[in-house]
Structure formats: C-alpha cells, structure tokens
Coordinates of C-alpha atoms in Angstrom, one line a residue:
Chain A
X617 CA -20.9 78.7 -32.8
X618 CA -23.3 79.9 -30.2
X619 CA -24.3 82.9 -32.4
X620 CA -26.8 81.0 -34.4
X621 CA -30.0 83.0 -34.9
X622 CA -33.3 81.8 -33.7
X623 CA -34.3 81.3 -37.3
X624 CA -31.6 78.7 -37.7
X625 CA -32.9 76.7 -34.8
X626 CA -36.3 76.9 -36.2
X627 CA -35.3 75.5 -39.5
X628 CA -33.3 72.7 -37.8
X629 CA -35.9 71.9 -35.3
X630 CA -38.8 70.1 -37.0
X631 CA -39.7 68.3 -33.8
X632 CA -40.8 71.5 -32.0
X633 CA -44.4 72.2 -31.6
X634 CA -44.7 75.5 -33.5
X635 CA -47.2 77.4 -31.3
X636 CA -45.3 76.5 -28.2
X637 CA -42.1 77.6 -29.8
X638 CA -43.4 81.1 -30.7
X639 CA -44.9 81.6 -27.3
X640 CA -41.7 81.0 -25.6
X641 CA -38.3 82.5 -25.5
X642 CA -35.3 82.0 -23.3
X643 CA -36.4 84.9 -21.2
X644 CA -40.1 84.1 -20.8
X645 CA -40.1 80.7 -19.4
X646 CA -43.1 78.5 -20.2
X647 CA -45.4 76.6 -18.0
X648 CA -44.2 73.1 -17.9
X649 CA -46.2 70.3 -16.3
X650 CA -44.7 69.0 -13.0
X651 CA -44.2 65.6 -14.7
X652 CA -42.2 67.1 -17.6
X653 CA -40.2 69.2 -15.1
X654 CA -39.3 66.0 -13.2
X655 CA -38.2 64.4 -16.5
X656 CA -36.0 67.3 -17.4
X657 CA -34.4 67.4 -13.9
X658 CA -33.6 63.7 -14.4
X659 CA -32.3 64.3 -17.9
X660 CA -30.0 67.1 -16.7
X661 CA -28.7 65.3 -13.5
X662 CA -28.2 61.9 -15.2
X663 CA -27.6 62.4 -18.9
X664 CA -26.1 65.9 -19.0
X665 CA -24.3 64.8 -15.8
X666 CA -22.3 62.2 -17.7
X667 CA -20.2 65.1 -19.0
X668 CA -21.0 67.9 -16.6
X669 CA -21.0 65.9 -13.4
X670 CA -24.2 64.8 -11.6
X671 CA -23.6 67.7 -9.2
X672 CA -23.0 69.9 -12.3
X673 CA -19.5 70.8 -10.9
X674 CA -18.0 70.0 -14.3
X675 CA -16.3 67.0 -15.9
X676 CA -15.4 66.7 -19.5
X677 CA -17.8 69.6 -20.0
X678 CA -17.6 72.8 -17.8
X679 CA -19.4 73.4 -14.5
X680 CA -23.1 74.4 -14.9
X681 CA -23.4 76.0 -11.5
X682 CA -24.9 79.5 -10.9
X683 CA -21.5 80.9 -10.3
X684 CA -20.1 79.5 -13.5
X685 CA -23.0 80.7 -15.6
X686 CA -23.7 84.0 -13.8
X687 CA -22.3 86.3 -16.5
X688 CA -23.4 84.3 -19.5
X689 CA -26.4 85.4 -21.5
X690 CA -29.3 83.0 -21.2
X691 CA -30.0 83.1 -25.0
X692 CA -26.6 81.9 -25.9
X693 CA -26.7 79.1 -23.3
X694 CA -30.1 78.0 -24.7
X695 CA -28.6 78.0 -28.2
X696 CA -25.8 75.8 -26.9
X697 CA -28.2 73.3 -25.3
X698 CA -30.5 73.1 -28.4
X699 CA -27.8 73.2 -31.1
X700 CA -24.7 71.9 -29.4
X701 CA -21.2 73.3 -30.0
X702 CA -19.7 71.9 -33.1
X703 CA -16.1 70.9 -32.7
X704 CA -16.6 70.1 -29.0
X705 CA -18.3 67.1 -27.4
X706 CA -21.4 69.2 -26.5
X707 CA -24.1 67.6 -28.6
X708 CA -27.3 69.2 -29.8
X709 CA -30.3 68.2 -27.7
X710 CA -33.1 69.6 -29.9
X711 CA -34.5 66.1 -30.5
X712 CA -35.2 65.8 -26.8
X713 CA -35.9 69.3 -25.5
X714 CA -37.7 72.1 -27.2
X715 CA -36.2 75.6 -27.1
X716 CA -38.7 76.5 -24.5
X717 CA -37.7 73.6 -22.3
X718 CA -34.0 74.5 -22.8
X719 CA -35.0 78.0 -21.6
X720 CA -36.4 76.5 -18.4
X721 CA -33.3 74.3 -17.9
X722 CA -31.0 77.3 -18.3
X723 CA -33.1 79.4 -16.0
X724 CA -32.9 76.7 -13.3
X725 CA -29.2 76.2 -13.9
X726 CA -28.5 79.9 -13.4
X727 CA -30.7 79.9 -10.3
X728 CA -29.3 76.7 -8.8
X729 CA -30.6 73.4 -10.3
X730 CA -33.2 71.4 -8.3
X731 CA -32.0 68.1 -6.9
Chain B
X1152 CA -2.6 37.6 13.1
X1153 CA -4.6 34.4 12.8
X1154 CA -7.0 35.6 15.5
X1155 CA -7.4 38.9 13.6
X1156 CA -8.3 37.1 10.4
X1157 CA -10.9 35.1 12.1
X1158 CA -12.3 38.2 13.6
X1159 CA -12.4 39.8 10.2
X1160 CA -14.0 36.9 8.6
X1161 CA -16.7 36.6 11.2
X1162 CA -17.8 40.2 10.7
X1163 CA -18.8 39.3 7.1
X1164 CA -22.5 39.7 6.8
X1165 CA -23.0 36.3 5.3
X1166 CA -25.2 35.1 8.2
X1167 CA -22.9 32.3 8.9
X1168 CA -23.0 30.2 12.1
X1169 CA -19.4 30.5 13.3
X1170 CA -16.2 32.3 12.4
X1171 CA -15.3 31.5 8.8
X1172 CA -12.3 32.4 6.7
X1173 CA -13.0 33.9 3.3
X1174 CA -11.3 34.8 0.1
X1175 CA -12.4 37.7 -2.1
X1176 CA -12.3 36.1 -5.5
X1177 CA -16.0 36.1 -5.9
X1178 CA -16.7 39.5 -4.3
X1179 CA -17.2 42.9 -5.8
X1180 CA -18.9 46.2 -5.4
X1181 CA -21.7 48.1 -7.1
X1182 CA -21.4 51.9 -7.1
X1183 CA -24.7 53.7 -6.2
X1184 CA -24.0 57.0 -7.8
X1185 CA -26.7 59.2 -6.4
X1186 CA -26.3 58.1 -2.8
X1187 CA -22.6 58.2 -2.4
X1188 CA -22.6 54.6 -1.4
X1189 CA -21.3 51.2 -2.6
X1190 CA -23.0 47.9 -2.1
X1191 CA -20.7 44.9 -1.6
X1192 CA -21.8 41.8 -3.5
X1193 CA -21.0 38.1 -3.5
X1194 CA -21.2 36.7 -7.0
X1195 CA -21.4 33.0 -5.9
X1196 CA -24.6 33.6 -3.9
X1197 CA -25.7 36.5 -6.0
X1198 CA -26.4 38.6 -2.9
X1199 CA -25.4 41.9 -1.5
X1200 CA -23.6 41.5 1.9
X1201 CA -22.8 45.0 2.9
X1202 CA -23.2 48.7 2.2
X1203 CA -20.7 51.5 2.7
X1204 CA -21.9 55.0 2.9
X1205 CA -20.4 58.5 2.8
X1206 CA -18.2 58.2 -0.3
X1207 CA -19.3 61.6 -1.8
X1208 CA -20.2 62.2 -5.4
X1209 CA -19.9 58.9 -7.2
X1210 CA -21.1 59.8 -10.6
X1211 CA -18.7 58.3 -13.0
X1212 CA -17.0 56.5 -10.1
X1213 CA -14.7 53.6 -10.7
X1214 CA -12.5 51.4 -8.5
X1215 CA -9.4 49.3 -8.6
X1216 CA -8.3 46.5 -6.3
X1217 CA -5.3 45.8 -4.2
X1218 CA -3.3 42.9 -5.4
X1219 CA -4.6 40.7 -2.6
X1220 CA -8.1 41.5 -3.7
X1221 CA -9.1 42.6 -0.3
X1222 CA -9.3 46.4 -0.7
X1223 CA -11.1 48.5 -3.3
X1224 CA -9.9 52.0 -4.0
X1225 CA -12.9 54.0 -5.1
X1226 CA -12.4 57.2 -7.1
X1227 CA -15.3 59.7 -6.9
X1228 CA -16.1 62.5 -9.2
X1229 CA -15.6 65.0 -6.4
X1230 CA -11.9 64.0 -6.1
X1231 CA -12.6 61.6 -3.2
X1232 CA -10.4 58.5 -2.9
X1233 CA -11.8 55.9 -0.6
X1234 CA -10.2 52.7 0.5
X1235 CA -12.8 50.0 1.2
X1236 CA -12.2 46.7 3.0
X1237 CA -14.3 44.0 1.3
X1238 CA -13.8 41.5 4.1
X1239 CA -14.6 43.7 7.0
X1240 CA -17.2 45.6 4.9
X1241 CA -16.0 49.0 6.0
X1242 CA -14.4 52.2 4.9
X1243 CA -10.7 52.2 5.9
X1244 CA -9.8 55.7 4.8
X1245 CA -11.0 58.4 2.6
X1246 CA -9.2 61.5 1.4
X1247 CA -10.2 64.3 -0.9
X1248 CA -7.3 64.4 -3.4
X1249 CA -8.5 66.9 -6.0
X1250 CA -11.5 69.0 -7.0
X1251 CA -12.6 66.9 -9.9
X1252 CA -11.5 63.4 -10.7
X1253 CA -12.4 60.8 -13.3
X1254 CA -10.8 57.5 -12.2
X1255 CA -7.6 55.8 -11.3
X1256 CA -5.3 52.8 -11.5
X1257 CA -3.0 50.7 -9.4
X1258 CA 0.6 49.9 -10.1
X1259 CA 1.9 46.5 -11.3
X1260 CA 3.4 45.9 -7.8
X1261 CA 0.3 47.1 -6.1
X1262 CA 2.0 49.7 -4.0
X1263 CA 0.9 52.9 -5.8
X1264 CA -2.6 54.1 -6.4
X1265 CA -2.8 56.8 -9.1
X1266 CA -5.8 59.1 -9.6
X1267 CA -6.5 61.0 -12.8
X1268 CA -7.9 64.4 -12.5
X1269 CA -9.8 66.8 -14.7
X1270 CA -9.1 69.9 -12.6
X1271 CA -6.5 70.6 -11.7
X1272 CA -5.6 68.4 -14.7
X1273 CA -3.0 65.8 -14.0
X1274 CA -2.3 62.6 -12.1
X1275 CA -1.4 62.0 -8.4
X1276 CA 0.2 59.0 -6.9
X1277 CA -0.6 57.7 -3.4
X1278 CA 0.8 55.0 -1.2
X1279 CA -1.7 52.1 -1.4
X1280 CA -1.3 51.4 2.4
X1281 CA -1.7 54.8 3.8
X1282 CA -3.1 57.0 0.9
X1283 CA -0.3 59.4 1.6
X1284 CA 0.5 61.6 -1.4
X1285 CA 3.8 60.4 -3.0
X1286 CA 4.1 62.6 -6.1
X1287 CA 2.1 64.3 -8.9
X1288 CA 2.4 65.0 -12.6
X1289 CA 0.5 68.1 -13.6
X1290 CA -0.8 67.8 -17.2
X1291 CA 0.8 71.0 -18.2
X1292 CA 1.1 70.5 -22.0
X1293 CA 2.1 74.0 -22.8
X1294 CA 3.3 76.8 -20.4
X1295 CA 0.4 77.6 -18.1
X1296 CA -2.0 75.3 -19.9
X1297 CA -3.3 72.2 -18.1
X1298 CA -5.3 69.4 -19.7
X1299 CA -8.0 67.1 -18.5
X1300 CA -6.6 63.6 -18.1
X1301 CA -8.4 60.6 -19.5
X1302 CA -7.8 56.9 -20.1
X1303 CA -5.3 56.2 -17.2
X1304 CA -4.1 52.6 -17.4
X1305 CA -1.4 50.8 -15.4
X1306 CA 1.2 49.2 -17.7
X1307 CA 4.0 46.9 -16.8
X1308 CA 7.1 48.3 -15.2
X1309 CA 5.2 50.4 -12.6
X1310 CA 4.3 52.8 -15.4
X1311 CA 1.0 54.5 -16.1
X1312 CA -0.2 55.5 -19.6
X1313 CA -2.8 58.2 -20.0
X1314 CA -4.1 60.7 -22.5
X1315 CA -4.6 64.5 -22.4
X1316 CA -8.0 65.6 -23.8
X1317 CA -7.0 69.2 -24.3
X1318 CA -3.3 68.5 -25.0
X1319 CA -3.8 65.9 -27.6
X1320 CA -0.9 63.7 -26.3
X1321 CA -0.3 60.3 -24.7
X1322 CA 1.9 60.5 -21.6
X1323 CA 3.7 57.6 -20.0
X1324 CA 4.9 58.1 -16.4
X1325 CA 7.4 55.7 -14.9
X1326 CA 7.0 55.4 -11.1
X1327 CA 9.9 53.1 -10.5
X1328 CA 10.9 55.8 -8.0
X1329 CA 7.4 56.7 -6.7
X1330 CA 8.4 60.1 -5.4
X1331 CA 10.2 61.1 -8.6
X1332 CA 8.2 59.9 -11.6
X1333 CA 9.7 60.3 -15.1
X1334 CA 7.3 61.2 -17.9
X1335 CA 7.5 60.8 -21.6
X1336 CA 5.2 62.5 -24.0
X1337 CA 3.9 61.3 -27.4
X1338 CA 1.7 63.4 -29.8
X1339 CA -1.5 61.5 -30.3
X1340 CA -4.2 63.5 -32.2
X1341 CA -7.2 65.8 -31.5
X1342 CA -9.2 65.3 -28.2
X1343 CA -8.4 61.8 -26.9
X1344 CA -11.5 60.8 -24.9
X1345 CA -10.4 57.5 -23.3
X1346 CA -7.8 54.9 -23.4
X1347 CA -7.1 51.3 -22.9
X1348 CA -4.1 49.0 -22.6
X1349 CA -4.3 45.6 -24.3
X1350 CA -4.6 42.6 -22.0
X1351 CA -0.9 41.7 -22.5
X1352 CA 0.1 45.3 -21.5
X1353 CA 1.9 46.0 -24.8
X1354 CA -0.3 48.5 -26.7
X1355 CA -1.9 51.6 -25.4
X1356 CA -4.8 52.9 -27.5
X1357 CA -6.4 56.3 -27.1
X1358 CA -9.7 56.9 -28.9
X1359 CA -9.9 60.4 -30.6
X1360 CA -13.0 62.5 -30.5
X1361 CA -11.8 65.4 -32.5
X1362 CA -10.8 63.3 -35.5
X1363 CA -11.5 59.9 -36.9
X1364 CA -9.2 57.2 -35.6
X1365 CA -7.3 55.9 -32.7
X1366 CA -3.8 56.7 -31.5
X1367 CA -1.7 53.6 -30.7
X1368 CA 1.5 53.5 -28.7
X1369 CA 3.6 50.3 -28.7
X1370 CA 4.9 50.3 -25.1
X1371 CA 7.5 47.7 -26.0
X1372 CA 9.0 50.2 -28.5
X1373 CA 7.7 53.6 -27.3
X1374 CA 10.6 55.4 -29.1
X1375 CA 8.7 54.8 -32.3
X1376 CA 5.9 57.1 -31.1
X1377 CA 2.2 56.9 -31.3
X1378 CA 0.7 56.1 -34.7
X1379 CA -2.8 56.5 -35.9
X1380 CA -5.0 53.5 -36.7
X1381 CA -8.5 53.4 -38.2
X1382 CA -7.9 56.8 -39.7
X1383 CA -10.4 56.3 -42.4
X1384 CA -13.3 54.7 -40.7
X1385 CA -15.7 57.6 -41.1
X1386 CA -14.2 59.7 -43.8
X1387 CA -16.8 61.7 -45.6
X1388 CA -19.7 60.4 -43.6
X1389 CA -21.8 62.7 -41.4
X1390 CA -21.3 61.9 -37.7
X1391 CA -24.3 61.4 -35.5
X1392 CA -24.4 63.3 -32.3
X1393 CA -22.8 61.6 -29.3
X1394 CA -24.9 62.0 -26.2
X1395 CA -22.4 60.1 -24.0
X1396 CA -18.7 59.6 -24.5
X1397 CA -17.8 56.0 -25.3
X1398 CA -15.5 54.1 -22.9
X1399 CA -12.6 52.0 -24.1
X1400 CA -11.9 50.3 -20.8
X1401 CA -12.8 46.7 -20.5
X1402 CA -11.3 43.8 -22.2
X1403 CA -12.5 44.3 -25.7
X1404 CA -9.7 42.2 -27.2
X1405 CA -10.9 38.8 -28.2
X1406 CA -9.6 36.1 -30.5
X1407 CA -6.9 38.3 -32.0
X1408 CA -9.3 41.1 -32.7
X1409 CA -10.0 44.3 -30.8
X1410 CA -13.7 45.5 -30.7
X1411 CA -14.0 49.2 -30.3
X1412 CA -16.9 51.7 -30.2
X1413 CA -17.1 53.9 -33.3
X1414 CA -17.6 57.6 -32.4
X1415 CA -20.7 59.2 -33.9
X1416 CA -21.7 56.0 -35.6
X1417 CA -23.9 53.1 -34.6
X1418 CA -21.2 50.6 -35.2
X1419 CA -18.6 48.5 -33.4
X1420 CA -15.2 48.5 -35.2
X1421 CA -13.3 45.3 -35.5
X1422 CA -9.5 45.5 -35.7
X1423 CA -7.0 42.8 -36.3
X1424 CA -4.4 43.1 -33.4
X1425 CA -1.6 41.7 -35.5
X1426 CA -1.8 44.3 -38.2
X1427 CA -4.0 46.9 -36.4
X1428 CA -6.1 47.2 -39.6
X1429 CA -9.8 47.4 -39.7
X1430 CA -11.3 44.0 -40.6
X1431 CA -14.9 44.7 -40.1
X1432 CA -17.7 46.8 -38.7
X1433 CA -20.7 45.4 -36.9
X1434 CA -23.9 47.5 -37.0
X1435 CA -25.5 47.9 -33.5
X1436 CA -28.6 49.6 -32.1
X1437 CA -27.0 52.9 -30.9
X1438 CA -23.9 54.8 -30.1
X1439 CA -21.8 52.2 -28.2
X1440 CA -20.5 53.1 -24.8
X1441 CA -19.0 49.9 -23.4
X1442 CA -17.9 47.2 -25.8
X1443 CA -16.7 44.4 -23.5
X1444 CA -15.5 40.9 -24.3
X1445 CA -16.6 38.0 -22.2
X1446 CA -13.4 36.6 -20.6
X1447 CA -13.2 33.7 -23.0
X1448 CA -13.7 36.1 -26.0
X1449 CA -16.6 34.3 -27.5
X1450 CA -19.1 37.1 -26.9
X1451 CA -18.8 40.9 -26.9
X1452 CA -21.5 42.8 -25.0
X1453 CA -22.4 46.3 -26.0
X1454 CA -24.4 49.0 -24.2
X1455 CA -25.4 52.4 -25.5
X1456 CA -25.5 56.1 -25.0
X1457 CA -28.7 58.1 -24.3
X1458 CA -31.4 57.7 -25.7
X1459 CA -30.7 54.0 -26.5
X1460 CA -29.4 53.2 -23.0
X1461 CA -32.0 50.6 -22.3
X1462 CA -30.5 48.2 -24.9
X1463 CA -27.9 45.5 -25.0
X1464 CA -26.5 43.9 -28.1
X1465 CA -24.5 40.7 -27.8
X1466 CA -22.0 40.0 -30.6
X1467 CA -20.9 36.4 -31.4
X1468 CA -17.2 36.8 -32.3
X1469 CA -17.3 33.6 -34.4
X1470 CA -20.3 34.8 -36.5
X1471 CA -19.2 38.4 -36.3
X1472 CA -22.7 39.6 -35.8
X1473 CA -25.2 40.5 -33.2
X1474 CA -26.9 37.3 -32.0
X1475 CA -28.9 38.8 -29.1
X1476 CA -30.5 42.2 -29.0
X1477 CA -32.6 42.8 -26.0
X1478 CA -33.8 45.6 -23.7
X1479 CA -33.1 44.5 -20.2
X1480 CA -34.0 47.7 -18.3
X1481 CA -33.8 51.5 -18.1
X1482 CA -30.4 53.3 -18.1
X1483 CA -28.0 50.3 -18.5
X1484 CA -24.8 52.1 -17.5
X1485 CA -22.3 49.3 -17.0
X1486 CA -21.7 45.6 -17.2
X1487 CA -19.3 43.2 -15.5
X1488 CA -18.5 39.6 -16.2
X1489 CA -17.8 37.1 -13.4
X1490 CA -14.2 36.0 -13.6
X1491 CA -14.8 33.2 -16.1
X1492 CA -17.7 34.8 -17.8
X1493 CA -20.6 32.5 -17.0
X1494 CA -22.6 35.5 -15.7
X1495 CA -22.8 39.1 -16.5
X1496 CA -24.1 41.7 -14.1
X1497 CA -25.8 44.8 -15.6
X1498 CA -26.6 48.0 -13.8
X1499 CA -30.1 49.4 -14.6
X1500 CA -29.8 52.9 -13.2
X1501 CA -33.4 54.1 -13.7
X1502 CA -34.8 50.8 -12.5
X1503 CA -32.7 50.9 -9.3
X1504 CA -31.6 47.4 -9.9
X1505 CA -28.6 45.3 -10.8
X1506 CA -29.6 42.6 -13.3
X1507 CA -27.9 39.2 -13.4
X1508 CA -27.8 37.2 -16.5
X1509 CA -26.3 33.8 -17.5
X1510 CA -24.4 34.4 -20.7
X1511 CA -24.9 31.1 -22.5
X1512 CA -27.7 30.2 -23.0
X1513 CA -28.8 33.7 -22.3
X1514 CA -31.1 33.7 -19.3
X1515 CA -32.0 36.2 -16.6
X1516 CA -31.0 34.7 -13.2
X1517 CA -32.0 37.4 -10.8
X1518 CA -31.6 40.9 -9.6
X1519 CA -30.3 42.9 -6.7
X1520 CA -31.9 46.2 -5.5
X1521 CA -29.5 49.2 -5.7
X1522 CA -30.1 52.9 -5.8
X1523 CA -29.2 54.3 -9.2
X1524 CA -26.4 51.8 -9.8
X1525 CA -23.6 52.7 -12.2
X1526 CA -20.2 50.9 -12.1
X1527 CA -20.1 47.2 -11.1
X1528 CA -16.5 46.2 -10.3
X1529 CA -15.5 42.7 -9.2
X1530 CA -12.4 41.9 -7.2
X1531 CA -11.1 39.7 -10.0
X1532 CA -9.9 42.9 -11.5
X1533 CA -7.0 42.8 -9.0
X1534 CA -5.1 40.4 -11.3
X1535 CA -5.6 42.0 -14.7
X1536 CA -3.4 44.5 -16.4
X1537 CA -5.2 47.6 -17.2
X1538 CA -8.0 47.2 -14.6

C-alpha cells in the first residue's frame, strides 16, 4: 500500500501546484514560509495527534517519534502521509498537504518534531 | 468531620465571605490538553474557580466521577491516572498506570476505577479510594497478540464492557470479585473503534471501522452473542476519508431512537432502539465526531472531524432534521450539556475558549478562557450509567 509510485500520487493530486511538486522530493526538502511551517506543526500536533497522540508517542496510530521512524525510508512515509493506508484508519492528507510539505513533516518527525 | 467539611468548603475559590458548605452537582472540569491542566468550573455562575496543574499529556483525556460527585478521575494519554478533588480544588493522587491510555470508567458501586490502555493493550482496575492496583485483564486475543482497547463502559453488575480494535471482539469483565475479574468474549467484527452502553445499561454497541455496521451485545442476554446492526448502511458507496475517529460516547439515545455517527459519510444514522433497524439518515456538514442528545432528547448536537471542526449542527428530533447550523469557533472538540440541558458548553481548542450557549432559544451566553480546551466533563456524570 505504501508502494505507490510518484506517478500515482501525481495523478491523484490535482491540488498540488505543479512546479512546486517537481522541484521537491522527500529528500530535498523545500523552503516553506515560517507561517506555513507553524500551520503544519499545529496540524501534526493537533490533528495527526488525535490518532498518533499530541506528543506523537502513539495512540490508535503508531508512534511517530525519531526512534520509531529511524529505519523507515522517508519516501514510503511521505507516501503514507499523502496517500493514507487503505484498510487502516490512516487517511490520505493530500487535500491539505502537498507532497513537498509531507516531505518536510517526515523530515521533522525523523529528526524530532518541533513543539 | 463537620469541621473538616467546613474547612474544605471554605477553601473553594468562590470568593465567599465566610465558610460555606457546597455540593458538586453544578461543578465540572475542562481539560486543557496542551498544558497538562484542568480548569474547575461552576456551571451556575458560569465561572472557572480553580486550576490543577501537572497532570501530564492530556490529549484525548477523559474523566469519570466518584459516586458522591466530589472526585474526578482523569485519564491522560500518557497513562496517568489523577484523582482530583472538586471541593478542595486540588490533586489528591496521581499514578502512572501504563504507557499509553485512552480513557476509563468507574464501577456501578463506585469502588473500582478501570483504565483502558492501548499499550500494553488491556484494562486495569484500581481501588477508587487509594488508586491501588487491584487486577488487570490483558487484551491478549490470540497467543502473544495484544489489542488496543476502545469503548470501555461501566455496565450494571460491576461489569465493564469494551472492544478490541485489533482483536475484533467485545469483552465483558465482571469485577464482582475485584481482584479476580471473570471475562467473557464475543466476536464483534473488523476494527471496533469505540463503544457505548445505552442509558438503561442493557445494550452495548461497538462501532466498526473496518466494515459497515455496528456490533450490538444485549447485556441482559449475552449468551446470544453480539449481532450486527446497520450492516448495509453504506454498501456500494465510496467512503470519504475520516480525519478523526468518531466517538460513540455520550447519550445519543433520544425518544426511542439512537443517533450515531456514520463512518466515512457526512450523515447521522437514526436507529429505532426497539427493532435496532435503521429508520433514517440525517445529512450533516462533515464527518460527525460526537453526536450527543440533550438530556431531554429534543435536540441532538453534532460536531465534526477536521477540516470541518469549526462547525456545529443541531438536529431537532421531532423534525428529524438539522435546525441550526452554525460555526461557533475554531477546533470544536467536545460539548457537554448541563444536567437538565438548558446550557451546552463547547470547547473551541484553537480559540483557547470554552463557549457557553443556551440551547433553546439558541443564544450565546458567554465564554471562559482555557488553553487548548478539549474534554468538558460535568460532575452530573457521576450518576449516569456509561459515563
């Protein structure tokens, strides 16, 4: 389920700004404005937090701490955030975060998410 | 004893002139999820009267009340269990009972407080006086496999009903002997996400995420096993993504009908509680999270998952339709009615406020500042089955 190709996301992601999308990948994290970063931190802590816990220690969804994510490839985690995991409660967030933004979220999660 | 009571009452922060005795029937608490704190509130004066800090991670926190309505037991996400005294406005005791908890319940006789845990999955029973551990029931549904526990509810006979998200079962544990609970298991369906017991304590319902429908166990005749109701409510239709799991807790039974959140649909399902058949669907403005009946059953209030969590829809149960649709604030996470339903308090997380409304005619009465408020829980819960 996490093995969707980038192409599939592209087709399913009409809301993404195309140039932005091509410029970014999970590895090369884009420049996000401070305001947008603050919004994403709020989204992750509060709205992802309803399943993963506000401290990201896990809940109905698994922990999203650096230790928990250490050995997981960033691309597949980005795919999970954008596309969700069918058959589980993890929903697709592509309406609300671009793939590039999901890349930033995953990078921060793996490094230790800002408060 | 009398002197002690007077002393307790006088410490209430109600700015009163002399010592004053006090009941708790109009008191309650607001969980401030980000700051590990609860604010104590008085619903008669619509004022906060105290704050209790240091309760840990309170995201998704809930609370139950002792049968005298004096103490609240607050369950934190980090596995903390805190006993709070509403009269003295202080923390009596706090323990860390597990790594990751999701809520709890109190027994019919008020002597056992039970916490439900995600990891390690299972339930744990504590003495309500001392918070001493009495016993535990690990949710080991297959050898070596433990499930997250959801939807814990107290049911008559000092029993507790709950559902296993990973195990797909409803369990009922009898704590007549608090140190040696006896558990019965009932297959329920795929991925139960929450549960409720009807106000009369007879039926336990577990909402299913992994399939359409709701599993129902008749606690008066549990030997008949859980059966599925509302199996066909979404057949063949594409589900919308669910950005927050719905909750079944709250009295959503009104006038012989149960009002339940549909999963992956912007609808409230209406079920006749005599036949347990679907009798209607009411379109609403998002994925419902809480669907709560006003105590008299005339109105049902609905809040919503992200991104529609600034909205409230009010259903008139006589008209069977939404009669008020309004956007009271940002991040409306929870609502609580005063005991007889003339007011409802809403937590607006992203506005850092609790909003107070009169329910009929609908009117905003005021607000109370609170840091990222989530659960609002009034002491009148002490006397209701399933709260």
